[in-house]
Coordinates of C-alpha atoms in Angstrom, one line a residue:
X1 CA -7.3 -10.0 -3.3
X2 CA -8.3 -6.2 -2.9
X3 CA -4.6 -5.7 -1.5
X4 CA -2.8 -7.5 -4.2
X5 CA -4.9 -5.3 -7.0
X6 CA -4.0 -2.0 -4.9
X7 CA -0.3 -3.2 -4.9
X8 CA -0.4 -3.3 -8.2
X9 CA -2.0 -0.1 -9.2
X10 CA 0.0 1.9 -6.5
X11 CA 3.4 0.0 -7.4
X12 CA 6.2 -0.3 -5.0
X13 CA 7.6 3.3 -5.1
X14 CA 6.1 6.0 -2.9
X15 CA 6.8 9.8 -2.7
X16 CA 6.1 12.4 0.0
X17 CA 6.8 16.3 -0.6
X18 CA 6.4 18.8 2.4
X19 CA 5.6 22.3 1.4
X20 CA 7.0 24.7 4.4
X21 CA 8.2 27.9 5.1
X22 CA 11.3 29.4 6.5
X23 CA 11.9 33.1 6.8
X24 CA 8.9 33.3 4.5
X25 CA 10.9 31.5 1.9
X26 CA 8.9 28.6 0.2
X27 CA 10.9 25.3 0.6
X28 CA 10.2 21.6 -0.7
X29 CA 11.3 18.5 1.3
X30 CA 11.2 15.5 -1.3
X31 CA 11.4 12.1 -0.2
X32 CA 11.4 8.6 -2.3
X33 CA 10.9 5.5 -0.5
X34 CA 10.5 2.0 -2.1
X35 CA 8.9 -1.0 -0.4
X36 CA 10.8 -4.3 -0.7
X37 CA 8.8 -7.3 0.9
X38 CA 8.2 -6.1 4.3
X39 CA 10.4 -3.1 4.5
X40 CA 10.6 0.4 3.2
X41 CA 14.2 1.9 1.9
X42 CA 14.9 5.6 1.3
X43 CA 15.7 5.8 -2.5
X44 CA 16.3 9.6 -2.7
X45 CA 15.9 12.8 -0.2
X46 CA 16.3 16.4 -1.3
X47 CA 15.3 19.8 -0.3
X48 CA 14.3 22.4 -3.2
X49 CA 14.0 26.0 -3.1
X50 CA 11.4 26.5 -5.9
X51 CA 9.0 24.4 -7.7
X52 CA 10.9 24.5 -10.7
X53 CA 13.6 22.7 -9.4
X54 CA 11.1 20.0 -7.9
X55 CA 9.4 19.4 -11.1
X56 CA 12.8 17.6 -12.3
X57 CA 11.4 14.9 -10.0
X58 CA 8.7 14.3 -12.0
X59 CA 7.2 10.5 -11.4
X60 CA 4.2 8.6 -12.1
X61 CA 4.6 6.9 -8.8
X62 CA 2.0 7.9 -6.0
X63 CA 2.6 10.8 -4.4
X64 CA 1.4 12.7 -0.9
X65 CA 1.9 16.3 -0.1
X66 CA 2.0 17.8 3.4
X67 CA 1.2 21.5 3.1
X68 CA 3.1 22.8 6.1
X69 CA 3.7 26.6 5.4
X70 CA 2.6 29.8 6.6
X71 CA -1.1 29.5 4.7
X72 CA -1.6 26.6 7.5
X73 CA -3.1 27.6 11.2
X74 CA -2.4 24.9 13.6
X75 CA -3.5 24.6 17.2
X76 CA -3.4 22.2 19.9
X77 CA -6.4 22.1 22.7
X78 CA -7.1 19.8 25.5
X79 CA -9.4 17.0 25.0
X80 CA -9.9 14.4 21.9
X81 CA -13.8 14.3 21.4
X82 CA -14.6 12.1 18.5
X83 CA -16.7 14.8 17.3
X84 CA -14.5 16.7 14.7
X85 CA -16.4 19.7 14.7
X86 CA -16.7 20.3 18.3
X87 CA -13.0 20.0 18.4
X88 CA -12.7 22.5 15.2
X89 CA -15.0 25.1 16.8
X90 CA -13.1 24.9 20.0
X91 CA -9.9 25.8 18.4
X92 CA -11.0 28.1 15.6
X93 CA -14.8 29.5 17.1
X94 CA -15.2 32.0 14.2
X95 CA -14.0 29.7 11.4
X96 CA -16.2 29.9 8.1
X97 CA -16.0 26.0 7.5
X98 CA -17.1 26.2 3.8
X99 CA -13.9 28.2 3.0
X100 CA -11.3 25.7 5.1
X101 CA -10.2 22.3 4.8
X102 CA -9.0 20.9 8.2
X103 CA -7.4 17.8 9.6
X104 CA -7.2 16.6 13.3
X105 CA -4.7 14.5 15.0
X106 CA -5.5 12.9 18.4
X107 CA -2.5 11.9 20.6
X108 CA -3.6 10.8 24.0
X109 CA -6.0 13.6 25.5
X110 CA -4.7 16.3 23.2
X111 CA -5.9 17.2 19.7
X112 CA -4.0 18.8 16.9
X113 CA -6.0 20.9 14.4
X114 CA -4.6 22.4 11.1
X115 CA -6.8 24.3 8.9
X116 CA -5.8 25.9 5.5
X117 CA -8.0 27.8 2.8
X118 CA -9.5 25.5 0.2
X119 CA -8.6 27.6 -2.6
X120 CA -5.0 27.3 -1.7
X121 CA -5.2 23.5 -1.0
X122 CA -6.8 22.7 -4.5
X123 CA -4.2 25.5 -6.4
X124 CA -1.1 23.3 -4.6
X125 CA -2.9 20.0 -5.7
X126 CA -3.5 21.4 -9.2
X127 CA 0.2 22.7 -9.6
X128 CA 1.8 19.7 -8.5
X129 CA -0.3 17.3 -10.5
X130 CA 1.3 18.5 -13.6
X131 CA 4.5 16.4 -12.6
X132 CA 3.1 14.4 -9.8
X133 CA 0.6 11.5 -9.3
X134 CA -1.1 13.0 -6.3
X135 CA -2.9 10.4 -3.9
X136 CA -3.4 12.3 -0.6
X137 CA -2.8 15.7 1.1
X138 CA -1.9 16.5 4.7
X139 CA -2.1 19.6 6.8
X140 CA 0.5 21.0 9.1
X141 CA 2.3 18.4 11.1
X142 CA -0.8 16.2 11.7
X143 CA 0.8 13.1 9.8
X144 CA 3.6 12.9 12.5
X145 CA 0.7 10.8 14.7
X146 CA 1.4 7.9 12.2
X147 CA 4.8 7.4 13.4
X148 CA 4.5 8.3 17.1
X149 CA 4.2 4.5 18.2
X150 CA 7.3 3.3 15.9
X151 CA 9.5 6.1 17.7
X152 CA 11.5 5.8 20.8
X153 CA 12.1 9.2 21.2
X154 CA 9.4 11.5 23.0
X155 CA 10.5 14.8 21.2
X156 CA 11.3 15.0 17.5
X157 CA 11.8 17.9 15.1
X158 CA 10.8 18.8 11.7
X159 CA 11.6 21.5 9.4
X160 CA 9.3 23.9 11.1
X161 CA 8.4 22.4 14.7
X162 CA 9.6 20.7 17.7
X163 CA 7.2 17.9 18.8
X164 CA 7.0 16.6 22.4
X165 CA 4.6 13.5 22.5
X166 CA 5.0 13.2 26.3
X167 CA 4.1 16.8 27.0
X168 CA 0.1 17.2 26.8
X169 CA 0.3 20.7 28.1
X170 CA 2.5 22.0 25.2
X171 CA 3.4 19.3 22.9
X172 CA 3.7 21.7 19.5
X173 CA 6.6 24.2 19.5
X174 CA 7.5 26.6 16.8
X175 CA 10.7 26.4 15.6
X176 CA 13.4 23.5 15.2
X177 CA 16.9 22.4 16.9
X178 CA 19.2 21.6 14.1
X179 CA 18.9 18.4 12.0
X180 CA 18.3 15.1 14.0
X181 CA 18.4 11.2 12.9
X182 CA 15.2 9.1 14.0
X183 CA 15.2 5.4 13.6
X184 CA 11.5 4.1 12.6
X185 CA 11.2 0.6 12.5
X186 CA 14.7 -0.1 11.5
X187 CA 14.8 2.9 9.0
X188 CA 17.0 5.8 9.6
X189 CA 15.2 9.0 8.6
X190 CA 16.4 12.7 9.3
X191 CA 14.3 15.3 10.7
X192 CA 14.1 17.4 7.4
X193 CA 11.9 14.6 5.7
X194 CA 10.2 13.3 8.8
X195 CA 6.9 14.7 7.8
X196 CA 7.3 13.9 4.3
X197 CA 7.9 10.1 5.6
X198 CA 4.9 10.3 7.8
X199 CA 2.9 11.1 5.0
X200 CA 4.1 8.1 2.9
X201 CA 3.6 5.8 5.9
X202 CA 0.0 6.9 6.5
X203 CA -0.9 6.3 2.9
X204 CA 0.7 2.8 2.8
X205 CA -0.5 1.6 6.1
X206 CA -4.1 3.3 5.3
X207 CA -4.3 3.3 9.1
X208 CA -6.9 6.4 9.3
X209 CA -4.8 8.3 12.1
X210 CA -6.5 11.4 11.3
X211 CA -9.8 12.9 10.6
X212 CA -11.4 15.9 9.1
X213 CA -12.6 17.3 6.0
X214 CA -9.3 16.8 4.1
X215 CA -10.0 12.9 4.1
X216 CA -12.9 13.5 1.6
X217 CA -10.2 15.3 -0.8
X218 CA -7.8 12.1 0.0
X219 CA -10.4 9.7 -1.1
X220 CA -11.2 11.4 -4.3
X221 CA -7.4 11.8 -5.0
X222 CA -6.8 8.2 -4.4
X223 CA -10.0 7.0 -6.5
X224 CA -8.7 9.1 -9.1
X225 CA -5.1 8.0 -9.2
X226 CA -6.4 4.1 -9.0
X227 CA -8.9 4.9 -12.0
X228 CA -6.1 6.1 -14.5
X229 CA -3.6 3.7 -12.9
X230 CA -6.1 0.9 -14.1
X231 CA -6.9 2.5 -17.2
X232 CA -3.3 2.8 -18.4
X233 CA -2.2 -0.6 -17.0
X234 CA -5.2 -2.4 -18.3
X235 CA -4.6 -0.8 -22.0
X236 CA -1.0 -1.8 -22.1
X237 CA -2.1 -5.3 -20.7
X238 CA -4.8 -5.6 -23.3
X239 CA -3.0 -4.3 -26.4
X240 CA -0.1 -6.9 -25.0
X241 CA -2.5 -9.8 -24.5
X242 CA -4.6 -9.1 -28.2
X243 CA -1.0 -9.4 -29.9
X244 CA 0.2 -12.4 -27.7
X245 CA -3.2 -14.2 -28.5
X246 CA -2.8 -13.4 -32.2
X247 CA 0.8 -14.8 -32.4
X248 CA -0.2 -17.7 -30.2
X249 CA -3.4 -18.2 -32.6
X250 CA -0.8 -18.5 -35.6
X251 CA 1.5 -20.6 -34.3
X252 CA -1.3 -23.2 -33.1
X253 CA -2.8 -23.0 -36.2
X254 CA 0.5 -23.7 -38.4
X255 CA 1.4 -26.5 -35.9
X256 CA -1.9 -28.3 -35.8
X257 CA -2.5 -27.6 -39.4
X258 CA 0.9 -29.4 -40.1
X259 CA 0.3 -32.0 -37.7
X260 CA -3.1 -32.9 -38.9
X261 CA -1.8 -33.3 -42.5
X262 CA 1.0 -35.6 -41.2
X263 CA -1.5 -37.8 -39.0
X264 CA -3.8 -38.3 -41.9
X265 CA -1.1 -39.3 -44.4
X266 CA 0.3 -41.6 -41.6
X267 CA -2.7 -43.2 -40.9
X268 CA -3.8 -43.7 -44.8
X269 CA -0.5 -45.5 -44.9
X270 CA -0.3 -47.5 -41.7
X271 CA -2.9 -48.6 -39.3
X272 CA -0.2 -48.9 -36.5
X273 CA -0.7 -45.3 -36.0
X274 CA -4.3 -45.5 -34.7
X275 CA -3.0 -48.2 -32.1
X276 CA -0.4 -45.6 -30.9
X277 CA -3.1 -42.9 -30.8
X278 CA -4.8 -45.4 -28.3
X279 CA -1.8 -45.8 -26.3
X280 CA -1.4 -42.0 -26.1
X281 CA -5.0 -41.7 -24.7
X282 CA -4.2 -44.3 -21.8
X283 CA -1.2 -42.3 -21.0
X284 CA -3.2 -38.9 -20.8
X285 CA -5.6 -41.1 -18.7
X286 CA -3.0 -42.2 -16.4
X287 CA -1.6 -38.6 -15.8
X288 CA -5.1 -37.3 -15.1
X289 CA -5.3 -39.8 -12.3
X290 CA -1.7 -38.8 -11.2
X291 CA -2.8 -35.2 -11.1
X292 CA -5.9 -36.0 -9.1
X293 CA -3.6 -37.6 -6.5
X294 CA -1.5 -34.7 -6.4
X295 CA -4.2 -32.5 -5.6
X296 CA -5.1 -34.6 -2.7
X297 CA -1.3 -34.2 -1.4
X298 CA -1.5 -30.7 -2.1
X299 CA -4.4 -30.2 0.4
X300 CA -2.5 -32.2 3.1
X301 CA 0.7 -30.1 2.6
X302 CA -1.4 -27.0 2.9
X303 CA -2.8 -28.4 6.5
X304 CA 0.9 -29.2 7.2
X305 CA 2.0 -25.6 6.2
X306 CA -0.6 -23.9 8.4
X307 CA 0.0 -26.0 11.7
X308 CA 3.8 -24.8 11.2
X309 CA 2.6 -21.4 11.0
X310 CA 0.5 -21.7 14.3
X311 CA 3.3 -23.4 16.1
X312 CA 5.6 -20.1 15.4
X313 CA 3.6 -17.8 17.1
X314 CA 4.9 -16.2 20.4
X315 CA 2.8 -15.5 23.3
X316 CA 3.1 -11.8 22.6
X317 CA 0.8 -12.4 19.7
X318 CA -2.6 -13.1 19.8
X319 CA -4.2 -14.7 16.6
X320 CA -7.9 -13.5 15.9
X321 CA -8.2 -14.9 12.4
X322 CA -6.3 -17.3 10.0
X323 CA -8.2 -17.9 6.7
X324 CA -6.8 -20.3 4.0
X325 CA -8.3 -19.6 0.3
X326 CA -10.2 -16.3 1.8
X327 CA -13.5 -15.5 0.1
X328 CA -12.7 -12.8 -2.8
X329 CA -15.6 -10.7 -2.6
X330 CA -19.0 -10.5 -0.2
X331 CA -21.2 -13.4 -1.0
X332 CA -24.3 -13.1 -2.9
X333 CA -27.3 -14.9 -4.1
X334 CA -27.1 -16.8 -7.2
X335 CA -23.6 -16.0 -7.5
X336 CA -20.6 -18.5 -7.4
X337 CA -18.3 -18.1 -4.4
X338 CA -14.9 -17.2 -5.5
X339 CA -12.0 -18.2 -3.5
X340 CA -8.3 -16.4 -3.5
X341 CA -6.1 -19.3 -4.4
X342 CA -2.7 -19.7 -2.7
X343 CA -3.4 -17.4 0.0
X344 CA -3.5 -17.3 3.8
X345 CA -4.7 -14.0 5.6
X346 CA -3.4 -13.9 9.2
X347 CA -4.6 -11.2 11.5
X348 CA -4.6 -10.5 15.2
X349 CA -3.0 -7.9 17.9
X350 CA 0.7 -7.8 19.3
X351 CA 2.5 -6.6 22.7
X352 CA 5.7 -6.5 21.0
X353 CA 6.9 -5.2 17.8
X354 CA 10.1 -6.9 18.0
X355 CA 8.5 -10.6 18.6
X356 CA 6.3 -9.6 15.3
X357 CA 8.9 -8.8 13.4
X358 CA 11.1 -11.8 14.1
X359 CA 7.7 -14.0 13.7
X360 CA 7.1 -12.7 10.5
X361 CA 10.5 -13.3 9.3
X362 CA 10.6 -16.9 10.4
X363 CA 7.1 -17.5 8.8
X364 CA 8.0 -16.3 5.8
X365 CA 11.0 -18.5 5.6
X366 CA 8.9 -21.6 6.1
X367 CA 8.8 -24.0 3.1
X368 CA 5.9 -23.7 1.0
X369 CA 5.6 -19.8 1.4
X370 CA 6.5 -17.5 -1.3
X371 CA 6.1 -14.0 0.4
X372 CA 4.5 -12.1 3.2
X373 CA 2.9 -8.9 3.0
X374 CA 1.7 -6.6 5.9
X375 CA -1.7 -5.4 4.8
X376 CA -2.4 -3.4 7.7
X377 CA -0.8 -2.2 11.0
X378 CA -1.6 0.1 13.7
X379 CA -3.4 1.3 17.0
X380 CA -7.1 0.2 17.4
X381 CA -8.9 0.8 20.9
X382 CA -5.3 1.0 22.4
X383 CA -4.1 -2.3 20.8
X384 CA -1.7 -3.0 18.1
X385 CA -3.6 -4.7 15.3
X386 CA -2.2 -6.0 12.4
X387 CA -3.2 -8.4 9.3
X388 CA -0.9 -10.1 6.9
X389 CA -1.4 -11.9 4.0
X390 CA 0.9 -15.0 2.9
X391 CA 1.3 -16.1 -1.0
X392 CA 1.8 -19.8 -0.9
X393 CA 4.5 -21.4 -3.6

């Protein structure tokens, strides 16, 4: 249920904006993607030379920004200690922590650390927030770790760097090698927008692939966006609901008032109508019995559907959870247990992305399933974990 609410609040369009520098000139790589079922499609991609040009793309869709210009210092070091501050002080021993935001990406045995002054990051958020709904910030090229598992290429290029995932001794190299095309889980992305897409994907998957003080900023930005979005949507829905209820009330009142007058007149003229009402009651009772029978049949159909889903699971996918009608929130004493109707939650780990995609497609085509949403997908303890949510018809 939480993921459904989040999808309603965030919508299906996502924006990524990279702030980068070439020859000390600020530029902006703008990318807009749209989520359709279980895939992403590129709607628009542009390069802008100024903030004024970028403002023409003003949108209410959630936007993430990747600050990757001369104001960001990046350094790679050997080691992937889980303690952020140890890695930070190893890379920048004299840093005054209260003045900087930092972000850390761990790729194998190498850690990529990016820092930027807080005052500059806050200024960019404030400027861009006038035209976009900012939900997250990434520093340097740290966000590319999000797509590393989806790429066949060991070496990739962005607007500012060449990154070799296979070279642990010198993974990050300044400078680019022209424009290249990359395929990420079936989606074609050009190198100029690779970092923007990586930042978008990190937000959609909520994978937590990076760490650092910038995550606190992102948590606050996302919560602020959700609250404003919830307020706007609730306000519109509330006004529409009140007007709708008033209209329905008026129509129902007029309808039943007229019916009451007609029945009263008819009953006073002919007692036969009383017998007709008795027959109507019997019909209603008969329909209630049929409805109860239908509910029993629905339970049987649900069991059959779960069996059909399980039968399609290939050997390369290990299921750890399959929950029908999951609990909506944590169970508390003296509170009624609330279930999510018409929902099946499936979790586990995969050994083959291709088998996983094929299995999701086949499962979604089963009779009785309306759609399937991938709620999480990413590495955890060197294993690719996933979670799906199937909405039943």
